[in-house]
Amino acid sequence: MLTIRDLHSGYGRIEALHGVDLDIEAGEIVTLIGANGAGKTTLLMTICGKPRATEGAIRFEGADITRLPTFQIVRRGIAHSPEGRRIFSRMTVLENLQMGAVVADPRHFPADLERVLALFPRLEERLNQRGGTLSGGEQQMLAIGRALMSRPRLLLLDEPSLGLAPLVVGQIFKIVREINREQQVTVFLVEQNAFHALKLAHRAYVMVNGRITLRGTGAELLANPAVRAAYLEGGHTPAAETGP
Amino acid sequence: MLKDALAAAVVAALLALPLLGFRLADSQQGLSLDYRFAWVGYAAAAVFIGRLGMAFAAAAFSRVFQRKRQTLLPLAGRPSRNRKIVGWLLVAAALLLPLAPFADRNLIDKATLLLIYVMLGWGLNIVVGLAGLLDLGYVAFYAVGAYSYALLSQTFGLSFWLCLPFAGALAACFGILLGFPVLRLRGDYLAIVTLGFGEIVRVVLLNWESLTNGPNGISGIQRPSFFGLPFLAAAPGRTTFHEFFGLPFSPGQRIIFLYYVILVLALATNLFTLRIRRLPIGRAWEALREDETACRSLGINPTRTKLSAFALGAMFAGFAGSFFATRQGFISPESFTFIESAIILAIVVLGGMGSQIGIVLAAILLVGLPEWFRDLQQYRMLAFGGAMVLIMLWRPRGLLASREPTIRLAADALEAAPQTAGEAAR
C-alpha cells in the first residue's frame, strides 16, 4: 500500500533521514519505534509532503506521491493525526470533526460522524464543548476521530500516547486496534511507548539516527534482546543518548 | 497596593515634568519659559489616588468577575440568544433612525460615516478575525474601490450601481495581488508587508497624476440616483426624485437615501459573513487561523483558503470605497492614509476578533464617540486614547471575545445527533 525507498529528508541543510526503506501492506498495523530525535516524526511528515523528500520515492497504492503538496496527498486517502494532537482549541468538538471531513463527500458526513462517535463515546458527550477545554486523552481521541472523518485508507498516528496517563494510553491503543480490524483502516503508528506499540503492531521497524536498524513482527522485536535493552527494560534513558 | 500606586505616581511625575512642567510663554523680550511644577505635583497625586482606587475596585470586583468567567468558558457560545436579540434590535434601530424626531441632517450624516466603518470592520473581520491574517494595509482596497468608481463614472459615465460590482471585483483582484507574496508570512511579518502595500497604493495614487490627478484628487464625482431618479432640485430633461414622488425638494432626501444605501451594503456584508462561516471555506478560514499545519494535514489547500479570504475581505472594502466616493463627491489620496487602516483594525480587535456585534460596538466607540465629542476640541484624541486603554484593561480580548460556534446540538437532541449535524454541514 505504501512503499518508501531510499528516502532522504530534513530541514534546510540538516538531513534527518538518511535513506529509509519501509513497506506497509493493506490491513496492517505497522509501528515505528525509536528514541527522541531519531527521525520518526520527520518520516511521517515527509510522507505528508512537508518537509519535502530530497531523495528517494514514496508510492501510495502504486502512485508516486513524493512531490505532491500536502493537501493532495491527504485527498488520496492518507490521514495524519499529527504530533501534539493539534486540535482546533477555539472550535467545538463537532466543528473539529467537520474540519476533518472537508475532503470527504458531505453526503457521508452523518454516517461518518456516527461511526467516529461510536468509537469514541466520550466525544459524543462533549460535542458542543470547545476543543481546548477537553482533557489530554479526549483531545487525542478527537485528533484521531478528526483524522478518521476523511475516510482514510491509511491512518498515520504520531505518538498518540504522548503525555497521557497509562490507563488512557491503554484505551487509545485498544481503539486503534478496533479501527484497524473493524473499519479496515491500515495504521502506521509512530511511538516512543515501545512496549504498547510492539504488542499492538503486526510488524515493526526500529529507527536510530535517521536509519532503519531493525525490522520484524511485533512479537519478534519484543523478544529481541537489543530492543529490550534499548527501549523496554532500561526505560528511555539509554535510548535518549543515541539521539543527536 | 501602596507600593504599586507610588510607583505609578513616580512614573507619572517623570512623564509630566517635560509635558506639564515647562511652558513657553510670550513676553516682551520674546519667548520665555514658565515653570509649572505645581501641575506636576497635581498629576502625580491624581495618578496615585486613581491607581489606589483602581486596586481597591479590582479587589472588590474580582470575585464577581471570576465566577462569571468560569461559567462562560466550558460551554461554547452561551450568550448566543442574547446576541441575536441585540443584533435584531440594532438592525431595527438603524432602520428607524431617519424617522426619529431627533434625527437631523447632521446625525444621519454621522451615522452614515459610522456605518462605513462598521462595513469596513466587517470586511476586515473576514481577513483578520476569521482567517487570522493581520492586515495593516486594508485601506488600500478601500482606496481602490473609491478610485475605481470615481474613474469609471467620470471616464465612461457609468452609474453608481453599475460601477459597484466592478469596484468590488477590482479590489478583490488587488486582494489576490497582495495575497500572493505574503502566503508564507504570518503575524508580525505579514503585518509589515501589508502595511507597506497600503502605503504603496497611496503613493501610487499620489504620483500617477495622469490617471488620478495626484494630490488634487478627483472632484465632481457623480452622486447615486434612486433607480435613475437623481436627487437634484431640478434636472433638465430628467425627472428628479422629488418630482417623481410629488414631494417638496429637500437636500435631506439624498442624505437619508445614502444612509439606507450604506445600511444595506453593511448588512449584506454581515449576512455574507454569517453565511460563509457555516460553509466549508469559512470554517477553513477559522481553522487556518488556529493551526495551519493541522489544516494542511486535513487536506485543506492553504493557498486557496488564504487568497479567498484576502479577495473577499478586499471586495467589501471596494464596495465601501465606492460608496465613500459617491457620498463625498470628492476623493484624494489624503483620505486613505495609514491611520484609517489602524482605526479599522482597532475596531476589529476591540470588537473581539470575529464578533460581528462586537465590531458595531467598537465602531460606535472609536468612530462615533470622537465625532460626537468634537466639543472637547484638543482633548478629543486624549479621550479617544483613554477610552481605548480602558477597554483593553476591562476586556483584554475585545468587547465580545467569545466565539460563536457555527453549529450546535441541543443536549436532548443527542440521539438524533448525526442527522442534524449532517444537515447543518451541507
PDB file of C-alpha atoms in Angstrom, chain B residues 66-324:
ATOM      1  CA  GLN B  66     -14.141  35.270  38.249  1.00  0.00           C
ATOM      2  CA  ARG B  67     -17.343  33.422  38.911  1.00  0.00           C
ATOM      3  CA  LYS B  68     -18.818  34.801  35.734  1.00  0.00           C
ATOM      4  CA  ARG B  69     -15.871  33.694  33.647  1.00  0.00           C
ATOM      5  CA  GLN B  70     -15.906  30.174  34.963  1.00  0.00           C
ATOM      6  CA  THR B  71     -19.475  29.634  33.918  1.00  0.00           C
ATOM      7  CA  LEU B  72     -18.851  31.113  30.497  1.00  0.00           C
ATOM      8  CA  LEU B  73     -15.816  29.122  29.493  1.00  0.00           C
ATOM      9  CA  PRO B  74     -16.635  25.423  29.192  1.00  0.00           C
ATOM     10  CA  LEU B  75     -19.895  25.625  27.300  1.00  0.00           C
ATOM     11  CA  ALA B  76     -19.426  27.073  23.887  1.00  0.00           C
ATOM     12  CA  GLY B  77     -21.320  30.197  22.930  1.00  0.00           C
ATOM     13  CA  ARG B  78     -23.807  30.519  25.743  1.00  0.00           C
ATOM     14  CA  PRO B  79     -24.693  34.174  25.150  1.00  0.00           C
ATOM     15  CA  SER B  80     -25.953  33.249  21.698  1.00  0.00           C
ATOM     16  CA  ARG B  81     -29.645  34.081  22.168  1.00  0.00           C
ATOM     17  CA  ASN B  82     -28.895  37.434  23.798  1.00  0.00           C
ATOM     18  CA  ARG B  83     -26.609  38.338  20.959  1.00  0.00           C
ATOM     19  CA  LYS B  84     -29.252  37.534  18.400  1.00  0.00           C
ATOM     20  CA  ILE B  85     -31.751  39.781  20.184  1.00  0.00           C
ATOM     21  CA  VAL B  86     -29.210  42.602  20.458  1.00  0.00           C
ATOM     22  CA  GLY B  87     -28.393  42.182  16.779  1.00  0.00           C
ATOM     23  CA  TRP B  88     -32.032  42.461  15.676  1.00  0.00           C
ATOM     24  CA  LEU B  89     -32.577  45.433  17.992  1.00  0.00           C
ATOM     25  CA  LEU B  90     -29.591  47.181  16.426  1.00  0.00           C
ATOM     26  CA  VAL B  91     -30.887  46.495  12.911  1.00  0.00           C
ATOM     27  CA  ALA B  92     -34.336  47.808  13.854  1.00  0.00           C
ATOM     28  CA  ALA B  93     -32.830  50.908  15.447  1.00  0.00           C
ATOM     29  CA  ALA B  94     -30.709  51.541  12.366  1.00  0.00           C
ATOM     30  CA  LEU B  95     -33.722  51.141  10.035  1.00  0.00           C
ATOM     31  CA  LEU B  96     -35.891  53.525  12.043  1.00  0.00           C
ATOM     32  CA  LEU B  97     -33.194  56.107  12.781  1.00  0.00           C
ATOM     33  CA  PRO B  98     -34.052  58.567   9.949  1.00  0.00           C
ATOM     34  CA  LEU B  99     -37.700  58.605  11.114  1.00  0.00           C
ATOM     35  CA  ALA B 100     -36.796  59.543  14.676  1.00  0.00           C
ATOM     36  CA  PRO B 101     -37.789  63.094  15.683  1.00  0.00           C
ATOM     37  CA  PHE B 102     -34.253  63.949  16.849  1.00  0.00           C
ATOM     38  CA  ALA B 103     -32.681  62.785  13.565  1.00  0.00           C
ATOM     39  CA  ASP B 104     -31.366  65.898  11.898  1.00  0.00           C
ATOM     40  CA  ARG B 105     -29.163  66.062   8.859  1.00  0.00           C
ATOM     41  CA  ASN B 106     -26.050  66.119  10.969  1.00  0.00           C
ATOM     42  CA  LEU B 107     -26.952  62.965  12.878  1.00  0.00           C
ATOM     43  CA  ILE B 108     -27.808  60.986   9.746  1.00  0.00           C
ATOM     44  CA  ASP B 109     -24.564  62.124   8.167  1.00  0.00           C
ATOM     45  CA  LYS B 110     -22.565  60.931  11.161  1.00  0.00           C
ATOM     46  CA  ALA B 111     -24.485  57.670  11.277  1.00  0.00           C
ATOM     47  CA  THR B 112     -23.609  57.163   7.595  1.00  0.00           C
ATOM     48  CA  LEU B 113     -19.933  57.659   8.368  1.00  0.00           C
ATOM     49  CA  LEU B 114     -20.257  55.247  11.262  1.00  0.00           C
ATOM     50  CA  LEU B 115     -21.846  52.633   9.019  1.00  0.00           C
ATOM     51  CA  ILE B 116     -18.975  52.944   6.528  1.00  0.00           C
ATOM     52  CA  TYR B 117     -16.612  51.986   9.333  1.00  0.00           C
ATOM     53  CA  VAL B 118     -18.900  49.193  10.512  1.00  0.00           C
ATOM     54  CA  MET B 119     -18.879  47.812   6.977  1.00  0.00           C
ATOM     55  CA  LEU B 120     -15.092  48.151   6.725  1.00  0.00           C
ATOM     56  CA  GLY B 121     -14.784  46.471  10.112  1.00  0.00           C
ATOM     57  CA  TRP B 122     -16.966  43.585   8.971  1.00  0.00           C
ATOM     58  CA  GLY B 123     -14.957  43.299   5.777  1.00  0.00           C
ATOM     59  CA  LEU B 124     -11.606  43.322   7.558  1.00  0.00           C
ATOM     60  CA  ASN B 125     -13.028  40.861  10.054  1.00  0.00           C
ATOM     61  CA  ILE B 126     -13.037  38.239   7.298  1.00  0.00           C
ATOM     62  CA  VAL B 127      -9.282  38.654   6.896  1.00  0.00           C
ATOM     63  CA  VAL B 128      -8.198  39.342  10.480  1.00  0.00           C
ATOM     64  CA  GLY B 129     -10.959  37.951  12.664  1.00  0.00           C
ATOM     65  CA  LEU B 130     -11.761  34.764  10.777  1.00  0.00           C
ATOM     66  CA  ALA B 131      -8.661  33.887   8.761  1.00  0.00           C
ATOM     67  CA  GLY B 132      -6.255  35.394  11.312  1.00  0.00           C
ATOM     68  CA  LEU B 133      -4.189  37.239   8.697  1.00  0.00           C
ATOM     69  CA  LEU B 134      -3.053  40.504  10.267  1.00  0.00           C
ATOM     70  CA  ASP B 135      -3.645  43.145   7.608  1.00  0.00           C
ATOM     71  CA  LEU B 136      -2.381  46.683   8.271  1.00  0.00           C
ATOM     72  CA  GLY B 137      -2.982  47.928   4.736  1.00  0.00           C
ATOM     73  CA  TYR B 138      -6.707  47.378   4.428  1.00  0.00           C
ATOM     74  CA  VAL B 139      -7.312  50.992   3.455  1.00  0.00           C
ATOM     75  CA  ALA B 140      -5.606  50.240   0.123  1.00  0.00           C
ATOM     76  CA  PHE B 141      -8.647  48.242  -1.021  1.00  0.00           C
ATOM     77  CA  TYR B 142     -10.929  50.983   0.206  1.00  0.00           C
ATOM     78  CA  ALA B 143      -8.932  53.392  -1.961  1.00  0.00           C
ATOM     79  CA  VAL B 144      -9.053  51.039  -4.947  1.00  0.00           C
ATOM     80  CA  GLY B 145     -12.829  50.866  -4.641  1.00  0.00           C
ATOM     81  CA  ALA B 146     -13.179  54.637  -4.341  1.00  0.00           C
ATOM     82  CA  TYR B 147     -10.908  55.412  -7.298  1.00  0.00           C
ATOM     83  CA  SER B 148     -12.449  52.652  -9.436  1.00  0.00           C
ATOM     84  CA  TYR B 149     -15.872  54.188  -9.055  1.00  0.00           C
ATOM     85  CA  ALA B 150     -14.655  57.758  -9.476  1.00  0.00           C
ATOM     86  CA  LEU B 151     -12.662  56.984 -12.631  1.00  0.00           C
ATOM     87  CA  LEU B 152     -15.221  54.634 -14.199  1.00  0.00           C
ATOM     88  CA  SER B 153     -18.036  57.094 -13.680  1.00  0.00           C
ATOM     89  CA  GLN B 154     -16.024  60.067 -14.947  1.00  0.00           C
ATOM     90  CA  THR B 155     -14.468  58.329 -17.947  1.00  0.00           C
ATOM     91  CA  PHE B 156     -17.383  56.206 -19.124  1.00  0.00           C
ATOM     92  CA  GLY B 157     -20.289  57.955 -17.408  1.00  0.00           C
ATOM     93  CA  LEU B 158     -21.402  54.714 -15.735  1.00  0.00           C
ATOM     94  CA  SER B 159     -23.823  54.892 -12.827  1.00  0.00           C
ATOM     95  CA  PHE B 160     -23.012  54.037  -9.225  1.00  0.00           C
ATOM     96  CA  TRP B 161     -24.901  50.763  -9.281  1.00  0.00           C
ATOM     97  CA  LEU B 162     -23.158  49.600 -12.457  1.00  0.00           C
ATOM     98  CA  CYS B 163     -19.748  50.511 -11.083  1.00  0.00           C
ATOM     99  CA  LEU B 164     -20.263  48.874  -7.715  1.00  0.00           C
ATOM    100  CA  PRO B 165     -19.582  45.291  -8.864  1.00  0.00           C
ATOM    101  CA  PHE B 166     -16.615  46.469 -10.937  1.00  0.00           C
ATOM    102  CA  ALA B 167     -15.126  48.292  -7.971  1.00  0.00           C
ATOM    103  CA  GLY B 168     -15.614  45.220  -5.773  1.00  0.00           C
ATOM    104  CA  ALA B 169     -14.043  42.922  -8.363  1.00  0.00           C
ATOM    105  CA  LEU B 170     -11.087  45.240  -8.875  1.00  0.00           C
ATOM    106  CA  ALA B 171     -10.486  45.487  -5.128  1.00  0.00           C
ATOM    107  CA  ALA B 172     -10.705  41.679  -4.891  1.00  0.00           C
ATOM    108  CA  CYS B 173      -8.039  41.425  -7.624  1.00  0.00           C
ATOM    109  CA  PHE B 174      -5.835  43.711  -5.557  1.00  0.00           C
ATOM    110  CA  GLY B 175      -6.530  41.479  -2.576  1.00  0.00           C
ATOM    111  CA  ILE B 176      -5.180  38.499  -4.513  1.00  0.00           C
ATOM    112  CA  LEU B 177      -2.260  40.611  -5.692  1.00  0.00           C
ATOM    113  CA  LEU B 178      -1.373  41.316  -2.068  1.00  0.00           C
ATOM    114  CA  GLY B 179      -2.133  37.742  -1.047  1.00  0.00           C
ATOM    115  CA  PHE B 180       0.328  36.008  -3.351  1.00  0.00           C
ATOM    116  CA  PRO B 181       3.606  37.392  -1.983  1.00  0.00           C
ATOM    117  CA  VAL B 182       2.506  37.028   1.640  1.00  0.00           C
ATOM    118  CA  LEU B 183       1.252  33.432   1.502  1.00  0.00           C
ATOM    119  CA  ARG B 184       4.129  32.163   3.598  1.00  0.00           C
ATOM    120  CA  LEU B 185       4.140  35.020   6.072  1.00  0.00           C
ATOM    121  CA  ARG B 186       2.406  35.141   9.405  1.00  0.00           C
ATOM    122  CA  GLY B 187       1.931  37.539  12.284  1.00  0.00           C
ATOM    123  CA  ASP B 188       4.430  40.385  12.538  1.00  0.00           C
ATOM    124  CA  TYR B 189       5.991  39.796   9.122  1.00  0.00           C
ATOM    125  CA  LEU B 190       2.627  39.747   7.424  1.00  0.00           C
ATOM    126  CA  ALA B 191       1.708  42.983   9.205  1.00  0.00           C
ATOM    127  CA  ILE B 192       4.835  44.732   7.889  1.00  0.00           C
ATOM    128  CA  VAL B 193       4.256  43.680   4.288  1.00  0.00           C
ATOM    129  CA  THR B 194       0.575  44.626   4.323  1.00  0.00           C
ATOM    130  CA  LEU B 195       1.498  47.966   5.882  1.00  0.00           C
ATOM    131  CA  GLY B 196       3.895  48.520   3.004  1.00  0.00           C
ATOM    132  CA  PHE B 197       1.256  47.517   0.476  1.00  0.00           C
ATOM    133  CA  GLY B 198      -1.169  50.075   1.876  1.00  0.00           C
ATOM    134  CA  GLU B 199       1.435  52.797   1.547  1.00  0.00           C
ATOM    135  CA  ILE B 200       2.405  51.727  -1.985  1.00  0.00           C
ATOM    136  CA  VAL B 201      -1.169  52.092  -3.170  1.00  0.00           C
ATOM    137  CA  ARG B 202      -1.458  55.521  -1.579  1.00  0.00           C
ATOM    138  CA  VAL B 203       1.858  56.701  -3.025  1.00  0.00           C
ATOM    139  CA  VAL B 204       0.912  55.448  -6.481  1.00  0.00           C
ATOM    140  CA  LEU B 205      -2.391  57.330  -6.271  1.00  0.00           C
ATOM    141  CA  LEU B 206      -0.451  60.412  -5.202  1.00  0.00           C
ATOM    142  CA  ASN B 207       2.076  60.286  -8.038  1.00  0.00           C
ATOM    143  CA  TRP B 208       0.224  58.865 -11.018  1.00  0.00           C
ATOM    144  CA  GLU B 209      -1.085  62.294 -11.911  1.00  0.00           C
ATOM    145  CA  SER B 210      -2.246  61.476 -15.434  1.00  0.00           C
ATOM    146  CA  LEU B 211      -4.722  58.928 -14.087  1.00  0.00           C
ATOM    147  CA  THR B 212      -5.589  60.010 -10.570  1.00  0.00           C
ATOM    148  CA  ASN B 213      -4.917  63.742 -10.715  1.00  0.00           C
ATOM    149  CA  GLY B 214      -2.389  63.258  -7.920  1.00  0.00           C
ATOM    150  CA  PRO B 215      -2.767  65.143  -4.645  1.00  0.00           C
ATOM    151  CA  ASN B 216      -5.546  67.321  -6.071  1.00  0.00           C
ATOM    152  CA  GLY B 217      -7.824  64.316  -6.116  1.00  0.00           C
ATOM    153  CA  ILE B 218     -10.928  63.767  -8.199  1.00  0.00           C
ATOM    154  CA  SER B 219     -13.871  66.082  -7.708  1.00  0.00           C
ATOM    155  CA  GLY B 220     -17.373  66.264  -9.083  1.00  0.00           C
ATOM    156  CA  ILE B 221     -17.968  62.547  -8.738  1.00  0.00           C
ATOM    157  CA  GLN B 222     -21.443  61.543  -9.800  1.00  0.00           C
ATOM    158  CA  ARG B 223     -23.952  61.119  -6.972  1.00  0.00           C
ATOM    159  CA  PRO B 224     -26.053  57.987  -6.830  1.00  0.00           C
ATOM    160  CA  SER B 225     -29.581  58.041  -8.174  1.00  0.00           C
ATOM    161  CA  PHE B 226     -32.717  56.292  -6.963  1.00  0.00           C
ATOM    162  CA  PHE B 227     -33.375  53.835  -9.825  1.00  0.00           C
ATOM    163  CA  GLY B 228     -32.351  56.552 -12.282  1.00  0.00           C
ATOM    164  CA  LEU B 229     -34.057  59.408 -10.440  1.00  0.00           C
ATOM    165  CA  PRO B 230     -31.423  61.955  -9.375  1.00  0.00           C
ATOM    166  CA  PHE B 231     -31.578  63.833  -6.091  1.00  0.00           C
ATOM    167  CA  LEU B 232     -31.499  67.358  -7.523  1.00  0.00           C
ATOM    168  CA  ALA B 233     -33.639  70.433  -7.243  1.00  0.00           C
ATOM    169  CA  ALA B 234     -34.117  70.357 -10.988  1.00  0.00           C
ATOM    170  CA  ALA B 235     -32.635  68.253 -13.774  1.00  0.00           C
ATOM    171  CA  PRO B 236     -33.235  69.391 -17.338  1.00  0.00           C
ATOM    172  CA  GLY B 237     -34.689  66.586 -19.422  1.00  0.00           C
ATOM    173  CA  ARG B 238     -34.987  64.133 -16.492  1.00  0.00           C
ATOM    174  CA  THR B 239     -37.451  63.523 -13.727  1.00  0.00           C
ATOM    175  CA  THR B 240     -35.902  64.054 -10.303  1.00  0.00           C
ATOM    176  CA  PHE B 241     -36.659  62.060  -7.185  1.00  0.00           C
ATOM    177  CA  HIS B 242     -38.887  64.665  -5.561  1.00  0.00           C
ATOM    178  CA  GLU B 243     -40.824  65.340  -8.758  1.00  0.00           C
ATOM    179  CA  PHE B 244     -41.498  61.651  -9.302  1.00  0.00           C
ATOM    180  CA  PHE B 245     -42.851  61.136  -5.802  1.00  0.00           C
ATOM    181  CA  GLY B 246     -44.539  64.518  -5.655  1.00  0.00           C
ATOM    182  CA  LEU B 247     -42.552  65.617  -2.634  1.00  0.00           C
ATOM    183  CA  PRO B 248     -41.113  69.063  -1.969  1.00  0.00           C
ATOM    184  CA  PHE B 249     -37.385  69.146  -2.731  1.00  0.00           C
ATOM    185  CA  SER B 250     -35.076  68.828   0.246  1.00  0.00           C
ATOM    186  CA  PRO B 251     -31.338  68.112   0.289  1.00  0.00           C
ATOM    187  CA  GLY B 252     -32.003  65.839   3.261  1.00  0.00           C
ATOM    188  CA  GLN B 253     -33.601  63.285   0.947  1.00  0.00           C
ATOM    189  CA  ARG B 254     -30.246  62.407  -0.538  1.00  0.00           C
ATOM    190  CA  ILE B 255     -28.645  62.160   2.887  1.00  0.00           C
ATOM    191  CA  ILE B 256     -31.304  59.704   4.026  1.00  0.00           C
ATOM    192  CA  PHE B 257     -31.018  57.759   0.773  1.00  0.00           C
ATOM    193  CA  LEU B 258     -27.247  57.479   1.206  1.00  0.00           C
ATOM    194  CA  TYR B 259     -27.792  56.316   4.756  1.00  0.00           C
ATOM    195  CA  TYR B 260     -30.036  53.499   3.592  1.00  0.00           C
ATOM    196  CA  VAL B 261     -27.629  52.539   0.814  1.00  0.00           C
ATOM    197  CA  ILE B 262     -24.737  52.059   3.237  1.00  0.00           C
ATOM    198  CA  LEU B 263     -27.042  50.314   5.700  1.00  0.00           C
ATOM    199  CA  VAL B 264     -28.000  47.791   3.023  1.00  0.00           C
ATOM    200  CA  LEU B 265     -24.367  47.361   1.928  1.00  0.00           C
ATOM    201  CA  ALA B 266     -23.207  46.865   5.506  1.00  0.00           C
ATOM    202  CA  LEU B 267     -25.982  44.394   6.301  1.00  0.00           C
ATOM    203  CA  ALA B 268     -25.134  42.491   3.114  1.00  0.00           C
ATOM    204  CA  THR B 269     -21.539  42.235   4.341  1.00  0.00           C
ATOM    205  CA  ASN B 270     -22.759  40.966   7.686  1.00  0.00           C
ATOM    206  CA  LEU B 271     -25.130  38.445   6.157  1.00  0.00           C
ATOM    207  CA  PHE B 272     -22.398  37.188   3.861  1.00  0.00           C
ATOM    208  CA  THR B 273     -20.019  36.624   6.772  1.00  0.00           C
ATOM    209  CA  LEU B 274     -22.667  34.904   8.869  1.00  0.00           C
ATOM    210  CA  ARG B 275     -23.493  32.557   5.993  1.00  0.00           C
ATOM    211  CA  ILE B 276     -19.960  31.794   4.868  1.00  0.00           C
ATOM    212  CA  ARG B 277     -18.865  30.865   8.390  1.00  0.00           C
ATOM    213  CA  ARG B 278     -21.147  27.840   8.073  1.00  0.00           C
ATOM    214  CA  LEU B 279     -19.680  26.780   4.747  1.00  0.00           C
ATOM    215  CA  PRO B 280     -16.506  24.697   4.442  1.00  0.00           C
ATOM    216  CA  ILE B 281     -14.491  27.671   3.212  1.00  0.00           C
ATOM    217  CA  GLY B 282     -15.490  29.796   6.213  1.00  0.00           C
ATOM    218  CA  ARG B 283     -14.670  27.005   8.629  1.00  0.00           C
ATOM    219  CA  ALA B 284     -11.364  26.517   6.864  1.00  0.00           C
ATOM    220  CA  TRP B 285     -10.515  30.198   7.486  1.00  0.00           C
ATOM    221  CA  GLU B 286     -11.149  29.835  11.175  1.00  0.00           C
ATOM    222  CA  ALA B 287      -9.192  26.612  11.356  1.00  0.00           C
ATOM    223  CA  LEU B 288      -6.329  28.173   9.404  1.00  0.00           C
ATOM    224  CA  ARG B 289      -6.184  30.959  11.949  1.00  0.00           C
ATOM    225  CA  GLU B 290      -5.699  28.400  14.699  1.00  0.00           C
ATOM    226  CA  ASP B 291      -3.275  25.955  13.145  1.00  0.00           C
ATOM    227  CA  GLU B 292      -2.027  25.977   9.585  1.00  0.00           C
ATOM    228  CA  THR B 293      -0.111  22.713   9.889  1.00  0.00           C
ATOM    229  CA  ALA B 294      -3.173  20.875  11.155  1.00  0.00           C
ATOM    230  CA  CYS B 295      -5.178  22.324   8.281  1.00  0.00           C
ATOM    231  CA  ARG B 296      -2.740  21.033   5.718  1.00  0.00           C
ATOM    232  CA  SER B 297      -2.816  17.578   7.195  1.00  0.00           C
ATOM    233  CA  LEU B 298      -6.609  17.603   6.943  1.00  0.00           C
ATOM    234  CA  GLY B 299      -6.463  18.227   3.224  1.00  0.00           C
ATOM    235  CA  ILE B 300      -7.145  21.963   3.147  1.00  0.00           C
ATOM    236  CA  ASN B 301      -5.417  23.913   0.415  1.00  0.00           C
ATOM    237  CA  PRO B 302      -3.936  26.819   2.370  1.00  0.00           C
ATOM    238  CA  THR B 303      -3.122  28.870  -0.724  1.00  0.00           C
ATOM    239  CA  ARG B 304      -6.682  28.924  -1.952  1.00  0.00           C
ATOM    240  CA  THR B 305      -8.069  29.462   1.533  1.00  0.00           C
ATOM    241  CA  LYS B 306      -5.851  32.458   2.263  1.00  0.00           C
ATOM    242  CA  LEU B 307      -6.303  34.064  -1.131  1.00  0.00           C
ATOM    243  CA  SER B 308     -10.073  33.749  -0.912  1.00  0.00           C
ATOM    244  CA  ALA B 309     -10.012  35.482   2.482  1.00  0.00           C
ATOM    245  CA  PHE B 310      -7.885  38.323   1.113  1.00  0.00           C
ATOM    246  CA  ALA B 311     -10.023  38.647  -2.007  1.00  0.00           C
ATOM    247  CA  LEU B 312     -13.392  38.633  -0.249  1.00  0.00           C
ATOM    248  CA  GLY B 313     -12.234  40.968   2.512  1.00  0.00           C
ATOM    249  CA  ALA B 314     -10.882  43.354  -0.122  1.00  0.00           C
ATOM    250  CA  MET B 315     -14.087  43.142  -2.149  1.00  0.00           C
ATOM    251  CA  PHE B 316     -16.155  44.572   0.693  1.00  0.00           C
ATOM    252  CA  ALA B 317     -13.616  47.351   1.190  1.00  0.00           C
ATOM    253  CA  GLY B 318     -14.026  48.062  -2.522  1.00  0.00           C
ATOM    254  CA  PHE B 319     -17.796  48.367  -2.141  1.00  0.00           C
ATOM    255  CA  ALA B 320     -17.354  50.646   0.859  1.00  0.00           C
ATOM    256  CA  GLY B 321     -14.822  52.713  -1.095  1.00  0.00           C
ATOM    257  CA  SER B 322     -17.249  53.251  -3.982  1.00  0.00           C
ATOM    258  CA  PHE B 323     -19.869  54.359  -1.535  1.00  0.00           C
ATOM    259  CA  PHE B 324     -17.401  56.724   0.119  1.00  0.00           C
TER     260      PHE B 324
END
